[in-house]
Coordinates of C-alpha atoms in Angstrom, one line a residue:
M1 CA 61.3 1.9 74.3
T2 CA 62.7 -1.0 73.8
D3 CA 66.3 -1.3 72.1
L4 CA 65.4 -0.8 68.4
T5 CA 68.4 -2.3 67.1
K6 CA 67.6 -5.9 68.8
L7 CA 64.5 -6.2 67.3
T8 CA 64.0 -8.6 64.8
L9 CA 63.4 -7.7 60.8
K10 CA 59.7 -8.6 61.0
A11 CA 59.2 -6.6 64.2
A12 CA 61.0 -3.2 63.2
V13 CA 58.8 -3.4 59.8
D14 CA 55.6 -4.2 61.7
G15 CA 56.4 -1.1 63.9
L16 CA 57.8 0.8 61.3
R17 CA 54.4 0.5 59.9
D18 CA 52.7 1.0 62.6
K19 CA 54.2 4.4 63.3
A20 CA 55.5 3.0 67.0
F21 CA 58.6 4.7 65.9
S22 CA 60.2 6.4 62.6
S23 CA 62.7 5.2 59.8
E24 CA 64.9 7.8 61.3
E25 CA 64.5 7.1 64.7
I26 CA 66.0 3.3 64.6
T27 CA 68.3 4.0 61.7
R28 CA 70.0 6.9 64.4
A29 CA 70.2 3.6 67.0
F30 CA 71.9 1.8 64.3
V31 CA 74.2 4.2 63.6
G32 CA 75.1 4.6 67.3
T33 CA 75.5 0.9 67.6
I34 CA 77.9 0.8 65.0
E35 CA 80.0 3.5 65.7
A36 CA 80.8 1.9 69.4
A37 CA 81.0 -1.6 68.4
N38 CA 83.1 -1.3 64.9
P39 CA 86.4 -0.7 66.1
A40 CA 85.9 -3.8 68.3
L41 CA 84.7 -6.0 65.5
N42 CA 85.4 -4.7 62.2
A43 CA 82.0 -5.7 60.5
Y44 CA 82.1 -2.4 58.5
V45 CA 84.6 -1.4 56.0
V46 CA 82.5 1.5 54.6
Q47 CA 80.0 3.4 57.1
T48 CA 77.2 5.4 55.1
P49 CA 75.2 7.3 57.8
E50 CA 74.4 10.3 55.7
K51 CA 72.9 7.9 53.3
A52 CA 70.6 6.3 55.4
L53 CA 69.7 9.0 57.2
E54 CA 68.5 10.6 54.1
M55 CA 66.8 6.8 53.1
A56 CA 65.3 6.9 56.2
R57 CA 63.4 10.2 55.9
A58 CA 62.6 9.1 52.3
S59 CA 61.1 6.4 53.8
D60 CA 59.2 8.2 56.6
G61 CA 57.7 10.1 53.9
R62 CA 56.4 6.9 52.0
I63 CA 54.9 5.2 55.2
A64 CA 53.1 8.7 56.1
R65 CA 51.6 8.6 52.7
G66 CA 50.6 4.8 52.7
E67 CA 53.1 3.9 50.0
A68 CA 55.6 1.7 52.5
G69 CA 56.9 -1.3 50.5
P70 CA 57.8 -4.8 52.3
L71 CA 60.8 -3.6 53.6
E72 CA 59.9 0.1 54.2
G73 CA 62.4 2.1 56.4
A74 CA 64.5 -1.1 57.6
P75 CA 68.2 -0.6 57.9
L76 CA 70.2 -2.9 56.6
G77 CA 74.0 -3.9 56.1
I78 CA 75.3 -4.9 52.7
K79 CA 78.4 -7.3 52.1
D80 CA 81.2 -5.6 50.3
L81 CA 80.6 -7.7 47.2
F82 CA 77.4 -6.1 46.0
C83 CA 77.9 -2.9 43.5
T84 CA 76.3 0.2 45.2
D85 CA 76.0 3.0 43.5
G86 CA 78.1 5.9 44.4
V87 CA 79.6 4.0 47.4
Q88 CA 82.7 2.3 47.3
T89 CA 83.0 -1.6 46.6
T90 CA 85.6 -3.5 46.6
A91 CA 85.2 -7.1 47.7
G92 CA 87.4 -7.1 50.4
S93 CA 90.7 -6.7 48.4
N94 CA 93.3 -4.1 47.4
M95 CA 92.4 -4.6 43.7
L96 CA 89.3 -2.9 43.8
R97 CA 90.1 -0.2 46.6
G98 CA 88.6 2.6 45.8
F99 CA 86.4 1.7 43.4
V100 CA 83.1 3.6 43.3
P101 CA 80.8 1.9 41.0
P102 CA 78.6 4.1 38.6
Y103 CA 75.8 1.3 38.8
E104 CA 73.8 -1.1 41.4
S105 CA 73.4 -4.8 41.4
T106 CA 70.2 -5.8 41.0
V107 CA 69.6 -7.8 44.8
T108 CA 70.0 -4.3 46.2
A109 CA 68.1 -2.2 43.8
N110 CA 65.2 -4.7 44.8
L111 CA 66.1 -4.0 48.5
W112 CA 65.9 -0.1 47.8
R113 CA 63.0 -0.5 46.0
D114 CA 61.1 -2.5 48.5
G115 CA 62.0 0.6 51.1
A116 CA 65.4 -0.8 53.1
V117 CA 68.1 1.5 54.5
M118 CA 71.3 1.1 54.1
L119 CA 74.0 1.4 57.2
G120 CA 77.3 0.6 55.3
K121 CA 79.2 -2.2 53.5
L122 CA 80.2 -5.3 55.2
N123 CA 83.8 -7.1 55.5
M124 CA 84.8 -10.4 53.8
D125 CA 87.1 -12.6 52.7
E126 CA 88.7 -11.3 49.6
F127 CA 86.9 -11.9 46.4
A128 CA 85.1 -14.3 49.1
M129 CA 87.3 -16.5 49.3
G130 CA 87.7 -17.8 52.9
S131 CA 85.8 -19.4 55.5
S132 CA 87.0 -17.4 58.4
N133 CA 87.1 -13.7 57.3
E134 CA 90.8 -13.5 57.8
T135 CA 91.8 -12.9 54.4
S136 CA 90.0 -9.6 54.0
A137 CA 92.6 -6.6 52.8
Y138 CA 90.4 -5.0 55.6
G139 CA 91.6 -7.3 58.6
P140 CA 89.7 -9.9 59.9
V141 CA 86.2 -9.4 61.1
V142 CA 85.6 -10.8 65.0
N143 CA 82.7 -12.9 66.3
P144 CA 80.6 -10.8 69.3
W145 CA 80.8 -14.7 70.8
K146 CA 83.4 -15.6 73.2
S147 CA 83.7 -19.1 74.5
K148 CA 83.6 -20.0 78.4
I149 CA 86.7 -21.9 77.7
S150 CA 88.8 -19.4 76.5
N151 CA 89.2 -15.1 75.9
A152 CA 90.7 -15.8 72.6
D153 CA 89.1 -13.8 69.5
L154 CA 87.0 -16.0 67.1
T155 CA 86.0 -15.9 63.5
P156 CA 82.6 -15.6 62.7
G157 CA 83.1 -17.5 59.8
G158 CA 83.6 -16.8 56.0
S159 CA 83.2 -15.5 53.0
S160 CA 80.2 -13.7 54.8
G161 CA 82.0 -12.5 57.9
G162 CA 80.8 -9.3 58.3
S163 CA 77.4 -9.7 57.3
A164 CA 77.0 -12.4 60.5
S165 CA 78.9 -10.6 63.1
A166 CA 76.9 -7.6 62.1
V167 CA 73.3 -9.4 62.2
A168 CA 74.4 -11.5 65.7
A169 CA 75.9 -7.8 67.2
D170 CA 72.9 -6.0 66.1
L171 CA 74.3 -3.9 63.8
C172 CA 71.9 -4.1 61.1
L173 CA 68.1 -5.6 61.3
A174 CA 69.8 -8.4 58.4
A175 CA 72.6 -8.1 55.7
T176 CA 73.0 -9.1 52.4
A177 CA 75.5 -12.4 51.8
S178 CA 76.5 -14.5 48.9
D179 CA 77.1 -18.1 48.9
T180 CA 79.5 -20.2 46.8
G181 CA 80.8 -22.8 49.2
G182 CA 79.2 -22.4 52.5
S183 CA 79.6 -18.0 52.7
I184 CA 76.2 -17.9 54.3
R185 CA 75.4 -20.8 56.2
Q186 CA 79.2 -21.7 57.6
P187 CA 79.1 -17.7 59.4
A188 CA 75.4 -18.4 60.2
A189 CA 76.1 -21.3 62.5
F190 CA 79.0 -19.8 63.6
T191 CA 77.4 -16.2 65.2
G192 CA 73.9 -18.4 66.4
T193 CA 71.7 -16.3 63.4
V194 CA 70.3 -17.9 60.3
G195 CA 71.3 -17.9 56.7
I196 CA 70.0 -19.2 53.6
K197 CA 71.3 -19.9 49.9
P198 CA 68.4 -20.0 47.5
T199 CA 68.3 -22.3 44.3
Y200 CA 70.9 -21.4 41.9
G201 CA 69.2 -18.4 39.7
R202 CA 66.6 -17.4 42.2
A203 CA 68.8 -14.3 42.6
S204 CA 70.7 -11.9 40.3
R205 CA 74.5 -12.1 39.7
Y206 CA 74.2 -8.7 38.1
G207 CA 76.3 -6.3 40.1
M208 CA 78.1 -9.1 42.0
V209 CA 81.8 -9.0 42.0
A210 CA 82.1 -12.7 40.7
F211 CA 84.4 -15.2 42.6
A212 CA 83.0 -18.8 40.6
S213 CA 80.0 -18.0 38.6
S214 CA 78.3 -21.5 38.2
L215 CA 78.5 -21.5 42.0
D216 CA 78.0 -17.9 43.1
Q217 CA 74.7 -17.1 45.0
A218 CA 73.1 -14.1 47.3
G219 CA 70.8 -14.9 50.5
P220 CA 70.4 -13.3 53.5
I221 CA 71.6 -13.5 57.1
T222 CA 69.5 -12.9 59.7
K223 CA 68.1 -13.5 63.0
T224 CA 65.2 -15.7 62.5
V225 CA 64.1 -17.5 59.8
E226 CA 61.3 -15.5 59.0
D227 CA 63.2 -12.6 58.6
A228 CA 65.2 -14.5 56.2
A229 CA 61.9 -15.5 54.3
L230 CA 61.1 -11.7 54.1
M231 CA 64.5 -10.8 53.2
L232 CA 64.9 -13.5 50.2
R233 CA 61.7 -12.4 48.9
S234 CA 63.2 -8.9 48.2
M235 CA 66.0 -10.2 47.1
C236 CA 65.3 -12.4 44.3
S237 CA 63.9 -11.6 41.0
F238 CA 64.4 -12.7 37.0
D239 CA 66.9 -10.2 35.4
P240 CA 67.5 -10.3 32.1
R241 CA 71.2 -8.7 32.7
D242 CA 71.9 -12.3 34.1
S243 CA 72.2 -15.7 31.7
T244 CA 71.9 -18.0 34.5
S245 CA 69.0 -15.7 36.1
L246 CA 65.4 -18.1 36.4
D247 CA 62.7 -16.5 34.9
V248 CA 59.9 -17.9 37.5
E249 CA 57.9 -16.4 40.3
T250 CA 59.4 -15.3 43.8
P251 CA 56.7 -16.6 46.1
D252 CA 55.8 -15.2 49.0
W253 CA 58.1 -17.5 51.6
T254 CA 56.6 -16.2 55.2
A255 CA 53.5 -18.3 54.3
S256 CA 55.7 -21.3 55.2
V257 CA 57.0 -20.1 58.1
G258 CA 54.9 -22.1 61.0
K259 CA 53.0 -24.7 58.4
P260 CA 53.2 -28.0 60.3
V261 CA 55.3 -30.4 58.6
K262 CA 53.6 -33.8 59.5
G263 CA 54.0 -35.9 56.8
L264 CA 57.2 -34.6 54.9
R265 CA 60.0 -37.1 54.8
I266 CA 63.1 -36.2 56.1
G267 CA 66.5 -37.8 54.6
V268 CA 69.2 -38.2 57.0
P269 CA 72.5 -38.9 54.7
R270 CA 74.7 -41.5 55.9
E271 CA 78.0 -40.0 54.3
Y272 CA 77.6 -36.9 56.3
V273 CA 79.0 -38.7 59.4
V274 CA 82.6 -37.7 58.7
D275 CA 85.6 -39.2 60.7
G276 CA 86.6 -37.5 63.3
M277 CA 83.0 -35.3 63.6
P278 CA 82.9 -34.0 67.3
A279 CA 80.2 -35.9 69.4
E280 CA 78.6 -32.3 70.4
I281 CA 77.9 -32.4 66.4
Q282 CA 76.5 -35.8 66.0
A283 CA 74.6 -35.3 69.0
L284 CA 73.0 -32.0 67.8
W285 CA 71.7 -34.0 64.4
D286 CA 70.4 -36.4 66.5
K287 CA 68.3 -34.0 68.5
G288 CA 66.7 -32.1 65.3
V289 CA 66.1 -35.7 63.8
D290 CA 64.5 -36.1 67.5
W291 CA 62.4 -32.8 66.9
L292 CA 61.1 -33.5 63.4
K293 CA 59.7 -37.0 64.3
A294 CA 58.2 -35.2 67.2
K295 CA 56.8 -33.1 64.5
G296 CA 55.1 -35.6 63.1
C297 CA 57.8 -36.2 60.0
E298 CA 59.1 -39.1 58.7
I299 CA 63.2 -39.6 58.9
V300 CA 64.3 -41.5 56.2
E301 CA 68.1 -43.1 55.9
I302 CA 69.5 -41.9 52.8
S303 CA 72.6 -42.5 50.7
L304 CA 74.3 -39.8 48.1
P305 CA 77.4 -41.9 47.2
H306 CA 79.6 -38.9 45.7
T307 CA 79.9 -36.8 49.3
K308 CA 83.1 -37.7 49.5
Y309 CA 84.4 -36.3 46.3
A310 CA 82.4 -33.1 47.2
L311 CA 85.6 -31.1 48.2
P312 CA 88.2 -31.8 45.6
T313 CA 85.5 -31.2 43.0
Y314 CA 84.8 -28.0 44.4
Y315 CA 88.2 -26.9 45.0
I316 CA 89.0 -27.7 41.1
V317 CA 85.8 -26.3 39.6
A318 CA 85.7 -22.7 41.8
P319 CA 89.0 -22.0 41.5
A320 CA 89.4 -22.5 37.6
E321 CA 86.5 -20.2 37.2
A322 CA 88.0 -18.0 40.1
S323 CA 91.3 -17.5 37.8
S324 CA 89.1 -17.1 34.4
N325 CA 86.9 -14.4 36.2
L326 CA 89.6 -12.5 38.0
A327 CA 91.9 -12.6 34.9
R328 CA 90.0 -9.0 34.1
Y329 CA 92.4 -7.6 37.3
D330 CA 95.5 -6.7 35.0
G331 CA 96.4 -3.0 36.0
M332 CA 95.3 -1.9 32.3
R333 CA 91.6 -1.9 32.5
F334 CA 90.6 -0.9 35.9
G335 CA 91.4 -1.9 39.5
H336 CA 94.7 -1.4 41.4
R337 CA 97.9 -0.7 38.9
A338 CA 101.5 -1.0 39.5
D339 CA 103.3 2.4 40.0
K340 CA 106.9 1.1 38.5
A341 CA 106.9 -1.9 36.3
S342 CA 109.6 -2.7 33.6
S343 CA 107.7 -3.7 30.8
L344 CA 104.0 -4.7 29.8
T345 CA 104.7 -8.6 31.5
D346 CA 106.4 -6.9 34.5
L347 CA 103.3 -4.7 35.1
Y348 CA 100.9 -7.9 34.9
E349 CA 102.7 -9.5 37.4
T350 CA 103.3 -6.7 39.8
T351 CA 99.9 -5.2 39.8
R352 CA 98.2 -8.9 40.5
A353 CA 100.7 -9.5 43.3
E354 CA 100.4 -6.4 45.1
G355 CA 96.7 -6.1 44.8
F356 CA 95.5 -9.8 45.4
G357 CA 96.3 -11.6 49.0
K358 CA 98.1 -14.4 49.5
E359 CA 94.9 -16.7 50.0
V360 CA 93.5 -15.0 46.4
Q361 CA 97.1 -15.8 44.9
R362 CA 97.0 -19.5 45.8
R363 CA 93.7 -20.5 44.0
L364 CA 94.2 -18.5 41.2
T365 CA 97.4 -20.4 40.6
I366 CA 95.2 -23.9 41.2
G367 CA 92.6 -22.8 38.5
A368 CA 95.1 -22.0 36.1
Y369 CA 96.8 -25.1 36.8
V370 CA 94.1 -27.3 36.5
L371 CA 92.9 -25.4 33.2
S372 CA 96.4 -25.7 32.0
A373 CA 97.1 -27.8 28.6
G374 CA 97.9 -31.3 29.6
F375 CA 95.7 -31.2 32.9
Y376 CA 92.7 -29.8 32.2
D377 CA 91.0 -33.1 31.3
A378 CA 92.9 -34.7 33.6
Y379 CA 91.4 -32.5 36.7
Y380 CA 88.9 -30.3 35.6
V381 CA 87.2 -32.0 32.9
K382 CA 86.7 -35.1 35.3
A383 CA 85.8 -32.6 38.5
L384 CA 82.6 -31.7 36.1
K385 CA 81.7 -35.3 35.9
V386 CA 81.6 -35.9 39.5
R387 CA 79.8 -32.7 39.9
R388 CA 77.2 -34.2 37.7
R389 CA 77.0 -37.4 39.6
I390 CA 76.6 -35.4 42.8
A391 CA 73.9 -33.7 41.8
Q392 CA 72.6 -36.7 40.0
D393 CA 72.7 -38.3 44.2
F394 CA 70.1 -35.7 44.9
D395 CA 68.3 -36.1 42.2
N396 CA 68.0 -40.3 43.0
V397 CA 66.5 -39.3 46.6
W398 CA 64.1 -36.4 46.1
D399 CA 61.1 -39.4 45.2
K400 CA 61.9 -40.4 49.0
V401 CA 62.4 -37.6 51.0
D402 CA 60.8 -34.0 50.7
A403 CA 64.5 -32.1 52.6
V404 CA 67.5 -33.1 53.9
L405 CA 68.9 -32.9 57.5
T406 CA 72.5 -32.0 58.3
P407 CA 75.2 -30.5 60.4
S408 CA 75.9 -27.1 59.3
T409 CA 79.3 -27.2 60.1
P410 CA 82.1 -29.5 61.0
S411 CA 82.3 -27.6 64.9
A412 CA 82.1 -24.5 66.1
A413 CA 83.8 -20.8 65.8
F414 CA 87.1 -21.5 66.4
A415 CA 89.8 -18.7 67.3
L416 CA 91.3 -16.3 64.5
G417 CA 94.5 -17.6 63.4
D418 CA 93.9 -21.6 64.1
K419 CA 93.7 -22.7 60.8
Q420 CA 95.4 -19.7 58.5
I421 CA 98.5 -22.2 58.5
D422 CA 97.1 -25.3 57.2
P423 CA 95.0 -24.2 54.0
V424 CA 93.2 -27.6 53.6
T425 CA 92.0 -27.6 57.6
M426 CA 90.6 -24.5 56.4
Y427 CA 88.9 -25.4 53.6
L428 CA 87.1 -29.0 55.4
N429 CA 85.0 -25.7 57.0
D430 CA 82.9 -26.5 53.9
V431 CA 82.3 -30.3 53.7
F432 CA 78.6 -30.0 54.8
T433 CA 77.3 -26.9 52.5
V434 CA 79.6 -27.3 49.3
T435 CA 77.4 -30.2 47.9
A436 CA 74.3 -27.6 47.6
N437 CA 76.5 -25.1 45.7
L438 CA 77.7 -28.4 43.4
A439 CA 73.6 -29.2 42.6
G440 CA 72.2 -25.7 42.6
L441 CA 70.2 -26.5 45.6
P442 CA 68.5 -24.2 48.2
G443 CA 70.2 -24.8 51.9
I444 CA 68.8 -23.1 55.3
S445 CA 71.5 -22.7 58.4
V446 CA 69.3 -22.4 61.7
P447 CA 70.9 -22.1 64.8
A448 CA 70.2 -25.3 67.2
G449 CA 72.2 -25.6 70.1
L450 CA 75.5 -24.5 72.0
D451 CA 78.8 -26.6 72.4
S452 CA 80.4 -26.8 75.8
G453 CA 82.3 -23.6 75.6
G454 CA 78.5 -21.7 75.1
L455 CA 79.2 -21.4 71.4
P456 CA 76.4 -21.6 69.0
L457 CA 76.0 -24.6 66.7
G458 CA 73.8 -25.1 63.4
L459 CA 71.7 -27.7 61.5
Q460 CA 71.3 -27.4 58.1
V461 CA 68.3 -28.3 56.2
I462 CA 69.2 -28.7 51.5
G463 CA 65.9 -28.8 49.5
K464 CA 64.6 -29.4 46.3
A465 CA 65.3 -26.8 43.6
L466 CA 63.5 -23.9 43.9
D467 CA 61.4 -25.4 46.7
E468 CA 62.9 -23.0 49.1
A469 CA 59.2 -22.9 50.8
T470 CA 59.7 -26.2 51.9
V471 CA 63.6 -25.5 53.5
F472 CA 61.7 -22.6 54.9
Q473 CA 58.6 -24.8 56.7
V474 CA 61.1 -27.2 58.1
G475 CA 63.6 -24.6 59.0
A476 CA 60.6 -22.7 61.0
A477 CA 60.1 -25.9 62.7
L478 CA 63.9 -26.8 63.7
E479 CA 63.9 -23.0 64.9
E480 CA 60.2 -23.4 67.3
A481 CA 61.6 -26.9 68.5
A482 CA 65.4 -25.9 69.3
G483 CA 64.0 -22.8 71.1
F484 CA 67.3 -20.6 70.4
T485 CA 67.3 -17.2 72.8
A486 CA 70.7 -17.4 73.2
R487 CA 72.8 -14.4 72.5
P488 CA 76.5 -12.8 72.6
E489 CA 77.9 -10.9 76.2
K490 CA 78.4 -7.9 75.3
W491 CA 82.1 -7.3 75.6
W492 CA 82.7 -5.0 72.9

């Protein structure tokens, strides 16, 4: 039998339905792989082998009775941001260490409804604040890829670094992730995997530990575009418990995968050519344009003039919302509580100093500053106005193009520790991804090539609101043209 852990999600689901192997067999294979690999990669912070095998046996029973769901028996990894009933959920923070939710997030509940199996909780940047998975209270995740030029441990990207590393290293068939400024698409690009952030409101945020509520959105990291379509369909639903959830139908996006792209108009924004962008990134982008042109797409040069303000806008809006959301962690209601305090104020201060890591503290400080009297209008209100302009830029081009093509990241994966000294350098990793979050649009990253060190690079497709179908259609066309089959050489 082939190595079950190397199967795509689609192949695994088909194999399970055809009874070529059982859910218990494939789950045991993943449990063994995780035990062997996790000490080196640090992708999982909680492993749930007994729960996984129990769920797998239940799936085998449903398959035998002809009651299989769309993901029946498929073992998945869950980012530690999604609350899981009876299983610790910490968002990668000491502030929530030991927190065991008595309820299930809507996204994970949807996956269990469709028959999926939980292998465990995946590492992440603390409260999803980071681009390299180095801010986690559990330590950094290691990318399974290595550069030919250096043997240094590389970042898998962030904040969904555990999800990306686990999928790339075959430690799960697919994984849930979340994206506030690029936290699905950037790790996918760094690990040679596929990651999609759907339209804001497609997936419920109920039971997701909040970072920036107007930007956070759940999505999957998978091995193929088809797998991403399969996963996203199960993850998305209308949820009255989330006031921003969209009451719209969830289509079968797998029908868009493989659909011809001939006649589609693809926008190439001139503002995404940034200073100091490596020649390899530009070359890959040009190649992506040529691939789509060869498939019959019309390439249209477009302008998104407010793109240059996207990063500063994001790093005002996101910390502001974070400082409001994370105010609840005060040592009084739930979460970490300092052992010693001389007063109520001291208890608040000590609890938050002990519970939050440096990057979270930095962003909460920025957030409190931009929301404070005297600075609210100068920073926060102005950022909201610019955010509207960024969204308007996209609105202005949708009559000319059906989707937009850009690079996913300004570089390939970098070594752990490389950018920790200067936070601004780290923040620049999100330069191509934040616009989709600010505008609430769907975006996918597809692996499309290797850099000179043999590390994966991705191309991003951004689509109209609620038009994930076209995003999957173009993403699948790029996937086919790129023929990306490279996998990390096993060293762990």
